[in-house]
Short mmCIF file of C-alpha atoms (C1' of nucleotides) in Angstrom, two decimals:
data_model
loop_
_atom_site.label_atom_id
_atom_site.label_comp_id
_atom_site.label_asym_id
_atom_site.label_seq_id
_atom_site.Cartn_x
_atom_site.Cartn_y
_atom_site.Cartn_z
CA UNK A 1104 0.00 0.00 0.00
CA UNK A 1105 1.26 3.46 -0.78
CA UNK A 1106 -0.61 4.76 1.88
CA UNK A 1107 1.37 3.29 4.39
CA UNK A 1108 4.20 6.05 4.12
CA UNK A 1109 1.93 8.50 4.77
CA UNK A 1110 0.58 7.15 7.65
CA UNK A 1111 3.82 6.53 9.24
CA UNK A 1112 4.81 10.54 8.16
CA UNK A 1113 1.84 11.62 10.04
CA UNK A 1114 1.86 9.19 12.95
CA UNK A 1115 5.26 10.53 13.83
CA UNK A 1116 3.53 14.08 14.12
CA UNK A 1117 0.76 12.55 16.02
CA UNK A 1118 2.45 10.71 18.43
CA UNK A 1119 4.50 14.19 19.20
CA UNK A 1120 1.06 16.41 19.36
CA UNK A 1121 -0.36 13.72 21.63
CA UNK A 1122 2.46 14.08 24.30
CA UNK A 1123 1.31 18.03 24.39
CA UNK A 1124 -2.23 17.95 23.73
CA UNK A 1125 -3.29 14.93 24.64
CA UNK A 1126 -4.28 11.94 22.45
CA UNK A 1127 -8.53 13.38 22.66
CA UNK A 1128 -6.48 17.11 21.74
CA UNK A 1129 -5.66 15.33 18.76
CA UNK A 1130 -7.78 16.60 15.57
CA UNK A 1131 -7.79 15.31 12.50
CA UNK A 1132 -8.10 18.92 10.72
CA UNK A 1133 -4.85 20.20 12.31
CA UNK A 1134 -3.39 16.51 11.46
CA UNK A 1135 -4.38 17.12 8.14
CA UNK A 1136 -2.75 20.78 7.97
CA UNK A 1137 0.89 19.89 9.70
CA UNK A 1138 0.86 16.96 7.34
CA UNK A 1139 0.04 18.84 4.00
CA UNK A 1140 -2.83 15.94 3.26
CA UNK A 1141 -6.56 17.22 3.38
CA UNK A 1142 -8.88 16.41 6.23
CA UNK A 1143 -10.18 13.47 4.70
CA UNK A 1144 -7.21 12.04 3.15
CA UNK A 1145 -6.53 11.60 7.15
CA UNK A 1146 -9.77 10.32 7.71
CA UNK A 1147 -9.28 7.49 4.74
CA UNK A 1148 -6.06 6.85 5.91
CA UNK A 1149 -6.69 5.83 9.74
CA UNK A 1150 -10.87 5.69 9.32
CA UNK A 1151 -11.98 6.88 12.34
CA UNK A 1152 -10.83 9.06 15.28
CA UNK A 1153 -10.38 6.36 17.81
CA UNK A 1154 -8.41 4.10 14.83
CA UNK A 1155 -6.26 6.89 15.18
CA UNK A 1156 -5.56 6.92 18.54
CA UNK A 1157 -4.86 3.17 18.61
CA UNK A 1158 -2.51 3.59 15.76
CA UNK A 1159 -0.94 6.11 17.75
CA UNK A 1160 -0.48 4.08 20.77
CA UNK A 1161 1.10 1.32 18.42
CA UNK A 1162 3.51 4.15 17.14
CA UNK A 1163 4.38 5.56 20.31
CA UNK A 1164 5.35 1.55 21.71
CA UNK A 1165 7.93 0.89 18.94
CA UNK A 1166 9.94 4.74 19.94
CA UNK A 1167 9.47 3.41 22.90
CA UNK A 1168 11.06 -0.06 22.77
CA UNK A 1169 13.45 1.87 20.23
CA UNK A 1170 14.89 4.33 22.55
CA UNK A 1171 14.46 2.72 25.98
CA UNK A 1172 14.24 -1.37 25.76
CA UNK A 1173 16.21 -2.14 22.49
CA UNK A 1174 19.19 -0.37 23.46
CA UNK A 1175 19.72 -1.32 27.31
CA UNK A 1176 19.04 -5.24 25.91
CA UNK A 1177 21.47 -5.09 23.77
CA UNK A 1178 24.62 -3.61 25.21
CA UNK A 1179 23.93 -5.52 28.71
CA UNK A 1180 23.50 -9.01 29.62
CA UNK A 1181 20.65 -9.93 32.32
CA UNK A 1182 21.06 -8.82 35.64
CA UNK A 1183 21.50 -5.60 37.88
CA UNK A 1184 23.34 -3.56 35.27
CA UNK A 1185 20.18 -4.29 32.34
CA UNK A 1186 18.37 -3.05 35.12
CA UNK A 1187 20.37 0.10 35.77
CA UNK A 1188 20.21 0.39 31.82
CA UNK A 1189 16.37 0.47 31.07
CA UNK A 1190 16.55 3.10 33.96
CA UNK A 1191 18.84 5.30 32.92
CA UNK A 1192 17.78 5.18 29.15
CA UNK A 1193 14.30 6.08 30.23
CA UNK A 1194 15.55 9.10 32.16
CA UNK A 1195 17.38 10.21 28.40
CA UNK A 1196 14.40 9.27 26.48
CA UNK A 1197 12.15 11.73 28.76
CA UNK A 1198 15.18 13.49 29.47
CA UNK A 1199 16.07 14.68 25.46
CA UNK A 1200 12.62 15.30 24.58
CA UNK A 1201 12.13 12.82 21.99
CA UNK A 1202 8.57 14.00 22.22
CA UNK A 1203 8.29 17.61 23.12
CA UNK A 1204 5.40 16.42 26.13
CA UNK A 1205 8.13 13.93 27.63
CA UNK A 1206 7.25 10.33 27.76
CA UNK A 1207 4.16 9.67 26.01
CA UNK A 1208 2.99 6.58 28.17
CA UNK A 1209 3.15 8.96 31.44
CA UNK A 1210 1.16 11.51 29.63
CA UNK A 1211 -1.51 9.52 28.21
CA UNK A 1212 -2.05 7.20 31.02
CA UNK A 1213 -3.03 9.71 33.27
CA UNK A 1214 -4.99 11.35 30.42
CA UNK A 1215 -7.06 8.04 30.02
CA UNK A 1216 -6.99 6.64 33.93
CA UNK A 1217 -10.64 7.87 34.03
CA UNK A 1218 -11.24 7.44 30.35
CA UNK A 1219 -12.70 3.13 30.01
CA UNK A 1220 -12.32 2.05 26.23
CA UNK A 1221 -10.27 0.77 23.70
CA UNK A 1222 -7.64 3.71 23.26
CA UNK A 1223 -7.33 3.11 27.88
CA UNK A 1224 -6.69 -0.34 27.14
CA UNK A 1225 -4.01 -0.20 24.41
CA UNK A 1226 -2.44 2.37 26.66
CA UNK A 1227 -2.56 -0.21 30.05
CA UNK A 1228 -1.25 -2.84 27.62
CA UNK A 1229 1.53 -1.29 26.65
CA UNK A 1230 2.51 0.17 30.06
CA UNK A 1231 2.09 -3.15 31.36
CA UNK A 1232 4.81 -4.64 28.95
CA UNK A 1233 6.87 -2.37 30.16
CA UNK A 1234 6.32 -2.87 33.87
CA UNK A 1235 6.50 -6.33 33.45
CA UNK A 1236 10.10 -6.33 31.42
CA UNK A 1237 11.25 -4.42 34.45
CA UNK A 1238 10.30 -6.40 36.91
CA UNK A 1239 11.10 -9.60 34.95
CA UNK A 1240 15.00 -7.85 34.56
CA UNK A 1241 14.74 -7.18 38.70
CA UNK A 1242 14.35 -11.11 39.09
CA UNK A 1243 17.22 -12.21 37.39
CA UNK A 1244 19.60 -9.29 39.31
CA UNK A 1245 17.68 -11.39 42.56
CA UNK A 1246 18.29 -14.74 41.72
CA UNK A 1247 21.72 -13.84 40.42
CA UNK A 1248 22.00 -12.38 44.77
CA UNK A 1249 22.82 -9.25 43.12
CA UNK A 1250 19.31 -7.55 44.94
CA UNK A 1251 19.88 -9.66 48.48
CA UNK A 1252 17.22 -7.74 50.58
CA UNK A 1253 14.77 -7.48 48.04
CA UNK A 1254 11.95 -10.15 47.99
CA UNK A 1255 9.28 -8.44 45.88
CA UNK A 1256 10.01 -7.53 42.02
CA UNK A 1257 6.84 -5.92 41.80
CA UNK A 1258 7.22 -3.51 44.84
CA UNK A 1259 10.80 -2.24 43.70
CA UNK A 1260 9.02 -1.92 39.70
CA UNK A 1261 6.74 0.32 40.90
CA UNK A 1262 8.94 2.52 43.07
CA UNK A 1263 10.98 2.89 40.59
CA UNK A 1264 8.22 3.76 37.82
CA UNK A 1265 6.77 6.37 40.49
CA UNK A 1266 10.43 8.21 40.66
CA UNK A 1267 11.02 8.16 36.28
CA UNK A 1268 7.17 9.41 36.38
CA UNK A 1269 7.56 11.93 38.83
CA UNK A 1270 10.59 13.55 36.81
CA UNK A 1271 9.31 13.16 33.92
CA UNK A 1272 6.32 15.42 34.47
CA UNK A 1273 8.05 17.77 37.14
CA UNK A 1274 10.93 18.46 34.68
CA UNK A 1275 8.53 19.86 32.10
CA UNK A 1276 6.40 21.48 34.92
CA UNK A 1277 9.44 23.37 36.31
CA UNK A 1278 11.39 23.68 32.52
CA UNK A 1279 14.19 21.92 34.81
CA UNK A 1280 16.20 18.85 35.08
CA UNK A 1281 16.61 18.84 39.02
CA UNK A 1282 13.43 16.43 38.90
CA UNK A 1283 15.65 13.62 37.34
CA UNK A 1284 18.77 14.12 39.74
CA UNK A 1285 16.38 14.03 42.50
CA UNK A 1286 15.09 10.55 40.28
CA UNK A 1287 18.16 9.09 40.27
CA UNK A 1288 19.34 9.78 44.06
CA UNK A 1289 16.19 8.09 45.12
CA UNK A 1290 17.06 5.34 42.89
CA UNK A 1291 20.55 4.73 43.88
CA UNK A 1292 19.77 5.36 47.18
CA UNK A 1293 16.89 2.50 47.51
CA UNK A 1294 18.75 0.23 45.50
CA UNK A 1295 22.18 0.84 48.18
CA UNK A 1296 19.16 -0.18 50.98
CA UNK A 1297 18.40 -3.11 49.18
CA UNK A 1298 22.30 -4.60 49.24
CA UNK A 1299 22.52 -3.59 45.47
CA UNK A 1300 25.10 -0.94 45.84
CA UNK A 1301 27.78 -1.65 43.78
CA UNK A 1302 29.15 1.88 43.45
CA UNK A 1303 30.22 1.88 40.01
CA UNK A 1304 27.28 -0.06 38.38
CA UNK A 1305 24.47 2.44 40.00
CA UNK A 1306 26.35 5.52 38.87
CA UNK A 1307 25.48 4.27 35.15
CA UNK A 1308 21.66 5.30 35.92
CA UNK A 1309 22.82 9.04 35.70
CA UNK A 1310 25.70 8.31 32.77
CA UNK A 1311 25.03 9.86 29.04
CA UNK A 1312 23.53 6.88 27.42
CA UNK A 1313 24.92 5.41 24.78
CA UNK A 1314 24.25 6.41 21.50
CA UNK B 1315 -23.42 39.02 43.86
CA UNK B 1316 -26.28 35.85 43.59
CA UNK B 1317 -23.98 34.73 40.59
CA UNK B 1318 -21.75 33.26 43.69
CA UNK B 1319 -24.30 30.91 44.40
CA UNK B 1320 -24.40 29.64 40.64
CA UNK B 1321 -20.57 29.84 40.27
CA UNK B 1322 -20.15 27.47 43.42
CA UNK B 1323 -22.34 24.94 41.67
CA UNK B 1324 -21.09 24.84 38.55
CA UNK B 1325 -17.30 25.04 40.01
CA UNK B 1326 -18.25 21.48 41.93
CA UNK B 1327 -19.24 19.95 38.43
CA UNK B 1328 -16.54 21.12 36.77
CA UNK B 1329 -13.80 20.32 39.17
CA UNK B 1330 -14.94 16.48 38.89
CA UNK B 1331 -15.15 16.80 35.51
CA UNK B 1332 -12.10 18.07 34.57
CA UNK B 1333 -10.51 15.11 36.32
CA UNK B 1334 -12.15 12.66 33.78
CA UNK B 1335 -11.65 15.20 30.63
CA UNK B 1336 -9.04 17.38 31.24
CA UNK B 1337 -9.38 20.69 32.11
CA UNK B 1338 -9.62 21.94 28.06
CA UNK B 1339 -11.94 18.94 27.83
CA UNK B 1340 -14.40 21.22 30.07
CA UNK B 1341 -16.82 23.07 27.75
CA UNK B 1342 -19.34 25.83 28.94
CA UNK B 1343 -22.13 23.76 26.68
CA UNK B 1344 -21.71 20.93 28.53
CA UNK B 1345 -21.55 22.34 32.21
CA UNK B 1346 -24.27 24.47 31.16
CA UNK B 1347 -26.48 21.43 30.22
CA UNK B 1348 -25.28 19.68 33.62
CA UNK B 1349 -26.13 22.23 36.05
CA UNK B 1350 -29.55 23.83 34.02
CA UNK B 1351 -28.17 27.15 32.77
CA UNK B 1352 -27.74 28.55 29.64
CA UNK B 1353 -24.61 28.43 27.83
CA UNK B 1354 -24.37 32.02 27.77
CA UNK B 1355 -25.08 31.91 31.26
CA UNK B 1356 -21.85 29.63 31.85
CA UNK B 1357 -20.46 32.43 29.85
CA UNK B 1358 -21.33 35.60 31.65
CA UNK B 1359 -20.63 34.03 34.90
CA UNK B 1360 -16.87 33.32 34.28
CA UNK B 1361 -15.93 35.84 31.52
CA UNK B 1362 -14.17 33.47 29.18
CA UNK B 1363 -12.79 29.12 29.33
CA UNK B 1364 -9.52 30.48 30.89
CA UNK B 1365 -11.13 32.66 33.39
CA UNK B 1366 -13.00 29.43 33.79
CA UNK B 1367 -10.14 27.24 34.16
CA UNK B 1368 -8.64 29.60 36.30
CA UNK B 1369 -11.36 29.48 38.63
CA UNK B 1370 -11.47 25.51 38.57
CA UNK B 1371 -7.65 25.07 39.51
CA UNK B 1372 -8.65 27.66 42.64
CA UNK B 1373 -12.11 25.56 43.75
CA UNK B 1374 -9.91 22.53 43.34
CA UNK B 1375 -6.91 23.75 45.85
CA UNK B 1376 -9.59 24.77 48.35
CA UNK B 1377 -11.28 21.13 48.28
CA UNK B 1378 -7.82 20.09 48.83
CA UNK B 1379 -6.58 21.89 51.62
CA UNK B 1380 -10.30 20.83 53.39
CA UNK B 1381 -9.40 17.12 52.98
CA UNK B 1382 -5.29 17.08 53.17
CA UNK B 1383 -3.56 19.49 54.80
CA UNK B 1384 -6.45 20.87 57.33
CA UNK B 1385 -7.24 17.77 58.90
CA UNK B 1386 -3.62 16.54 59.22
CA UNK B 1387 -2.62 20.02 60.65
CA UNK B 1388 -5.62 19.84 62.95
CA UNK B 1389 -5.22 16.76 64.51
CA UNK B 1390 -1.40 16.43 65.08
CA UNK B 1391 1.31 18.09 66.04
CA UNK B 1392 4.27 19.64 64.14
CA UNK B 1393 6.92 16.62 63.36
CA UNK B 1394 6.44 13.20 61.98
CA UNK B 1395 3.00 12.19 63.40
CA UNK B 1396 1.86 14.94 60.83
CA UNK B 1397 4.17 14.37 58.07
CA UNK B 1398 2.35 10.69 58.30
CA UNK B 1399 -1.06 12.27 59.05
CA UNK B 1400 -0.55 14.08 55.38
CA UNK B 1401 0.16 10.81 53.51
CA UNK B 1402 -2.50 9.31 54.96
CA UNK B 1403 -5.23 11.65 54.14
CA UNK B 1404 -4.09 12.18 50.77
CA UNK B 1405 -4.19 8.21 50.22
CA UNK B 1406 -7.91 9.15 51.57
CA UNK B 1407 -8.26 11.93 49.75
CA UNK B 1408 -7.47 9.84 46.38
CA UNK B 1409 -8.69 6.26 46.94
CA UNK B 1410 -12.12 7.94 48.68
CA UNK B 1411 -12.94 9.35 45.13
CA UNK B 1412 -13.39 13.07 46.32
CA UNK B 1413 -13.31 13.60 42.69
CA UNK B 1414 -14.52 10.70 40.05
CA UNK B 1415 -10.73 10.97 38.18
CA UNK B 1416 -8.80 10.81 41.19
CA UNK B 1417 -6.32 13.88 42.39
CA UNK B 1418 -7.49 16.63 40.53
CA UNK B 1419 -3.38 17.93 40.54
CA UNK B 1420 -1.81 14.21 39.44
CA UNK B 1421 -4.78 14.84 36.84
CA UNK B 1422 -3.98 18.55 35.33
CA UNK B 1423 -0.05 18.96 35.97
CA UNK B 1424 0.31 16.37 33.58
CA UNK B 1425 -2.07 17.96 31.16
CA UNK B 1426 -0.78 20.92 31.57
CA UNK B 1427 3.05 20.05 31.87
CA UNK B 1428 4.04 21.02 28.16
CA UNK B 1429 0.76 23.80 28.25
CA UNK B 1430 2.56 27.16 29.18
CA UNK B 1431 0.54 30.11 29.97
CA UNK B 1432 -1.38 30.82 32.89
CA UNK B 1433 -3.14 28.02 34.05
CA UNK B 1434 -0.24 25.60 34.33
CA UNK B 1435 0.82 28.69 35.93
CA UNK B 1436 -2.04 28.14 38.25
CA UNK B 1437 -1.57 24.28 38.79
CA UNK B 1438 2.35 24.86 39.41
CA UNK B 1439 1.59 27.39 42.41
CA UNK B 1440 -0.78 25.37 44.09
CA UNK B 1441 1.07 22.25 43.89
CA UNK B 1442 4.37 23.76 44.73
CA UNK B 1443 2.17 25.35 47.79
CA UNK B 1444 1.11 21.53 48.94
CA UNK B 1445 5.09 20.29 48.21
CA UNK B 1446 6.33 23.30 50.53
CA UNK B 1447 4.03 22.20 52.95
CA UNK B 1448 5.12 19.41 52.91
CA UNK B 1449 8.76 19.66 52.79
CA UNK B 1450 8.11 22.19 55.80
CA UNK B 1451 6.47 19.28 57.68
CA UNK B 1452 9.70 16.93 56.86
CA UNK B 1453 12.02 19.73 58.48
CA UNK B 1454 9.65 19.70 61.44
CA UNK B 1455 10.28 16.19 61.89
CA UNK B 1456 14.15 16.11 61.35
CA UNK B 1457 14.24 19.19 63.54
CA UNK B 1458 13.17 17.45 66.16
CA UNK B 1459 15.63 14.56 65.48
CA UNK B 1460 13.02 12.11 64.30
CA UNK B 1461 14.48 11.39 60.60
CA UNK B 1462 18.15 11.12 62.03
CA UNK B 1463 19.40 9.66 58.35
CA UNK B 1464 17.93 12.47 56.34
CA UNK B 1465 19.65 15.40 55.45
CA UNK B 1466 17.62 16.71 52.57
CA UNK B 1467 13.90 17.43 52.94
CA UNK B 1468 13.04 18.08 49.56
CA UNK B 1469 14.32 15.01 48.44
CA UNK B 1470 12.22 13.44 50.68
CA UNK B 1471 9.11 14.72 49.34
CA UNK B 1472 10.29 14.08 45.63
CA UNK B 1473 10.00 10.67 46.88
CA UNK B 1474 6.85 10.45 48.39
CA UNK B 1475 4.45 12.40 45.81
CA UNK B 1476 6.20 9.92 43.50
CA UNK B 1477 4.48 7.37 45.27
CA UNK B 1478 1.34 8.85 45.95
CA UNK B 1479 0.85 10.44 42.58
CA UNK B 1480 1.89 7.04 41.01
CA UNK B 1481 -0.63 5.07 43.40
CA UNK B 1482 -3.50 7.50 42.34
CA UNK B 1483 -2.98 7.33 38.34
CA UNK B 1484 -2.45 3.39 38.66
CA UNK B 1485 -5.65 2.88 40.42
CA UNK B 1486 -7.66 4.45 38.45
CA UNK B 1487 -5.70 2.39 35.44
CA UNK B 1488 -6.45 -0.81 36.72
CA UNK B 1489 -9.03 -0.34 38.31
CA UNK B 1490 -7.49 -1.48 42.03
CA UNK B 1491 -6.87 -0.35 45.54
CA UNK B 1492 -2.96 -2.70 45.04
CA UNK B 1493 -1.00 0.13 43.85
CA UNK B 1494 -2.63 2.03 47.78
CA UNK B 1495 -0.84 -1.00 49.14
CA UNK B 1496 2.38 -0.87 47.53
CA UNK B 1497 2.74 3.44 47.72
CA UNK B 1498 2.10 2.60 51.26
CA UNK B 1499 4.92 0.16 51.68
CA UNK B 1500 7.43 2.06 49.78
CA UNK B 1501 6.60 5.54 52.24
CA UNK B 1502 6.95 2.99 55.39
CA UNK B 1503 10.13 1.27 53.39
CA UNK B 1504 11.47 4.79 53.21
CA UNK B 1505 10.92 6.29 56.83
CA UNK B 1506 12.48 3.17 58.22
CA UNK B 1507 15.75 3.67 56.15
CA UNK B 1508 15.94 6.90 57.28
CA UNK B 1509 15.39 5.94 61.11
CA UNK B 1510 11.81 7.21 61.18
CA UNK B 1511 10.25 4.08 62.26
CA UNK B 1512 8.33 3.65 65.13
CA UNK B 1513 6.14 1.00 64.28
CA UNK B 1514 3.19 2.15 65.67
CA UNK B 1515 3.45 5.84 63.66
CA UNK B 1516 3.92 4.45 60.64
CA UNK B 1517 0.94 2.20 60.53
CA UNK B 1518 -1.28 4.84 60.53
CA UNK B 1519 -0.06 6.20 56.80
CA UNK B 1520 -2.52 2.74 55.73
CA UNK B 1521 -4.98 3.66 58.91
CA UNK B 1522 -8.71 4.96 58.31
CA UNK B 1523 -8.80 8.73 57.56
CA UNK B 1524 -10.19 10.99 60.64
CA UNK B 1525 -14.09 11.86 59.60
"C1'" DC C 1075 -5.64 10.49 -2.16
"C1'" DC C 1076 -8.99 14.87 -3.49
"C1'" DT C 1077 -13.30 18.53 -3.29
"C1'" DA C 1078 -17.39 19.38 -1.31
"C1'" DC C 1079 -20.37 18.83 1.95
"C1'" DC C 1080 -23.17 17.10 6.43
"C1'" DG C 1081 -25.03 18.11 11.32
"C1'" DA C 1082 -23.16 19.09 15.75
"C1'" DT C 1083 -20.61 21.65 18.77
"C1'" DC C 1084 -17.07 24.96 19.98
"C1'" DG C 1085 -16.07 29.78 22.55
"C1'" DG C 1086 -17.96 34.00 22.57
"C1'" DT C 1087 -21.14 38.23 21.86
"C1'" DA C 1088 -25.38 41.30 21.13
"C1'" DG C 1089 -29.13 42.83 23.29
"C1'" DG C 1090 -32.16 42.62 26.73
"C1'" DC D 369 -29.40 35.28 34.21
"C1'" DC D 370 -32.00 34.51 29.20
"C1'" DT D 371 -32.71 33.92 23.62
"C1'" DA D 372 -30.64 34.28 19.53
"C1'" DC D 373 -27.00 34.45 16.97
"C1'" DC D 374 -21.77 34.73 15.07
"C1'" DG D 375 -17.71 32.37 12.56
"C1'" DA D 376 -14.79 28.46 13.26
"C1'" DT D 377 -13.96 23.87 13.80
"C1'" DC D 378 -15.25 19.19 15.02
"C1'" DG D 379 -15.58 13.96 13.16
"C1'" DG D 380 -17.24 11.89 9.38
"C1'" DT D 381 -19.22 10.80 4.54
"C1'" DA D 382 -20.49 11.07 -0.59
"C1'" DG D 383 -18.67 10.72 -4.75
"C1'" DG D 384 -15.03 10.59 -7.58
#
DNA sequence: CCTACCGATCGGTAGG
DNA sequence: CCTACCGATCGGTAGG
């Protein structure tokens, strides 16, 4: 299909508008104008408002696994350092802006907590894979003893998902990056508490990431 | 004025409201149709949607301070039996459903986060007002030497409106008091690293909320 | 992919 | 506070 260029020129747009005015901001008239294509050219192409929004979810997983999953799997092997990878790549991805509203799970999942449908549960599913990767990585660092006073994936996935949230959304708030030093002291210091501390490996979560 | 009556009614809608559809989801047809007024009515009484939005973000941090910060303050003393008081009642606050989309701040900061102009404006003043409160609170407590491992307040409270913000949002995702329980365990995880905890004051964070 | 159009709704105003 | 109205934009469709 021809049309399938298109769709991926303008989902790139979307995705970015979505992370600023929300994935219900989204209009398919303004679509239509950034994009050059007339209103219904976008209409034919996705067919209906909330096809949209799925195919922006879709979209917005692959950056996603692009910039934040992809890259920490393949440059560590299992263990406490992937996990001190995933974390410190998702502090660059919301950290350089590769959408101009910061990570677009964080803003979309509070923008649909409220909202039941289809578009709130492509957005829990993808979270969820996410969540779950994490806390799958946690469990090897604990059965490889590298987590020793840790005895609940889970609990330490979403502590750590509330601090890469919280700067997320503060940074932009505040048009400052103290949120994600204050992210990444409160992750070093709770994985130190958990017998994690290796000193080297948990200053990675602040290092540039790698390219 | 006998427009205050109408504007207090039409503020309560719309403060729930724009927890479920943002607050530039609100439209003056719509709360004009839920409360029985005209939509010019809606109009006259708030001047404009911003004056409107304005006026939303300040009926909002009123509702808060009546079921966070005032009943905290009035029931305990300076130090950590209120620093615990004010997680607890803003656990209450959110998992009671004061408002149908949960904290109507987690809600709008992230709507508003990459929004400039004056009402993120609004949202950043009152939520930096409840975070000063807090961190206020904190240096109560360590003043009185009963956070003897923490030296930095505001870190502190980075950390735990990660976890209550995170808690709310997730609830309301999955529909499920869990993530209550786990922001819960990380704020009592976190006081007892930091040599806060006396068993019996930290079990009330999960306790009942005063009436 | 387009032009041309639909009914509905948007924020806001005139005039009372 | 109302009715009545403004131009603009919404999501979507007909027809090509």
């Amino acid at each position: 299909m021809r049309g399938d260029e298109s769709r991926r020129a303008v989902l790139a747009r979307a995705v970015d508008a979505a992370t600023v005015d929300g994935l219900d901001g989204l209009t398919i008239g303004r679509l239509a104008d950034a994009s050059g294509h007339s209103k219904s050219g976008i209409a034919t192409l996705f067919g209906s408002k909330e096809q949209l929004q799925l195919a922006v979810v879709a979209a917005a997983r692959e950056v996603f696994i692009d910039r934040v999953v992809a890259p920490a799997r393949a440059r560590t092997p299992r263990g406490l350092v992937r996990v001190c990878a995933l974390l410190g790549d998702w502090l660059a991805y919301s950290r350089d802006r590769v959408f101009r509203g910061g990570c677009f799970f964080a803003a979309t999942s509070v923008e649909f907590d409220a909202k039941p449908g289809v578009v709130r549960d492509a957005i829990v599913a993808a979270s969820s894979e996410w969540e779950d990767y994490l806390t799958v990585s946690i469990e090897y660092a604990m059965a490889a003893g590298e987590l020793p006073l840790l005895d609940d994936a889970r609990q330490l996935t979403f502590e750590m998902v509330s601090f890469l949230e919280a700067a997320n959304t503060r940074s932009l708030l505040h048009a400052s990056e103290e949120p994600y030093r204050r992210a990444e002291a409160a992750l070093r210091a709770r994985l130190v508490s958990l017998g994690g501390g290796d000193p080297e490996l948990i200053a990675t979560i602040g290092a540039a990431p790698a390219a």
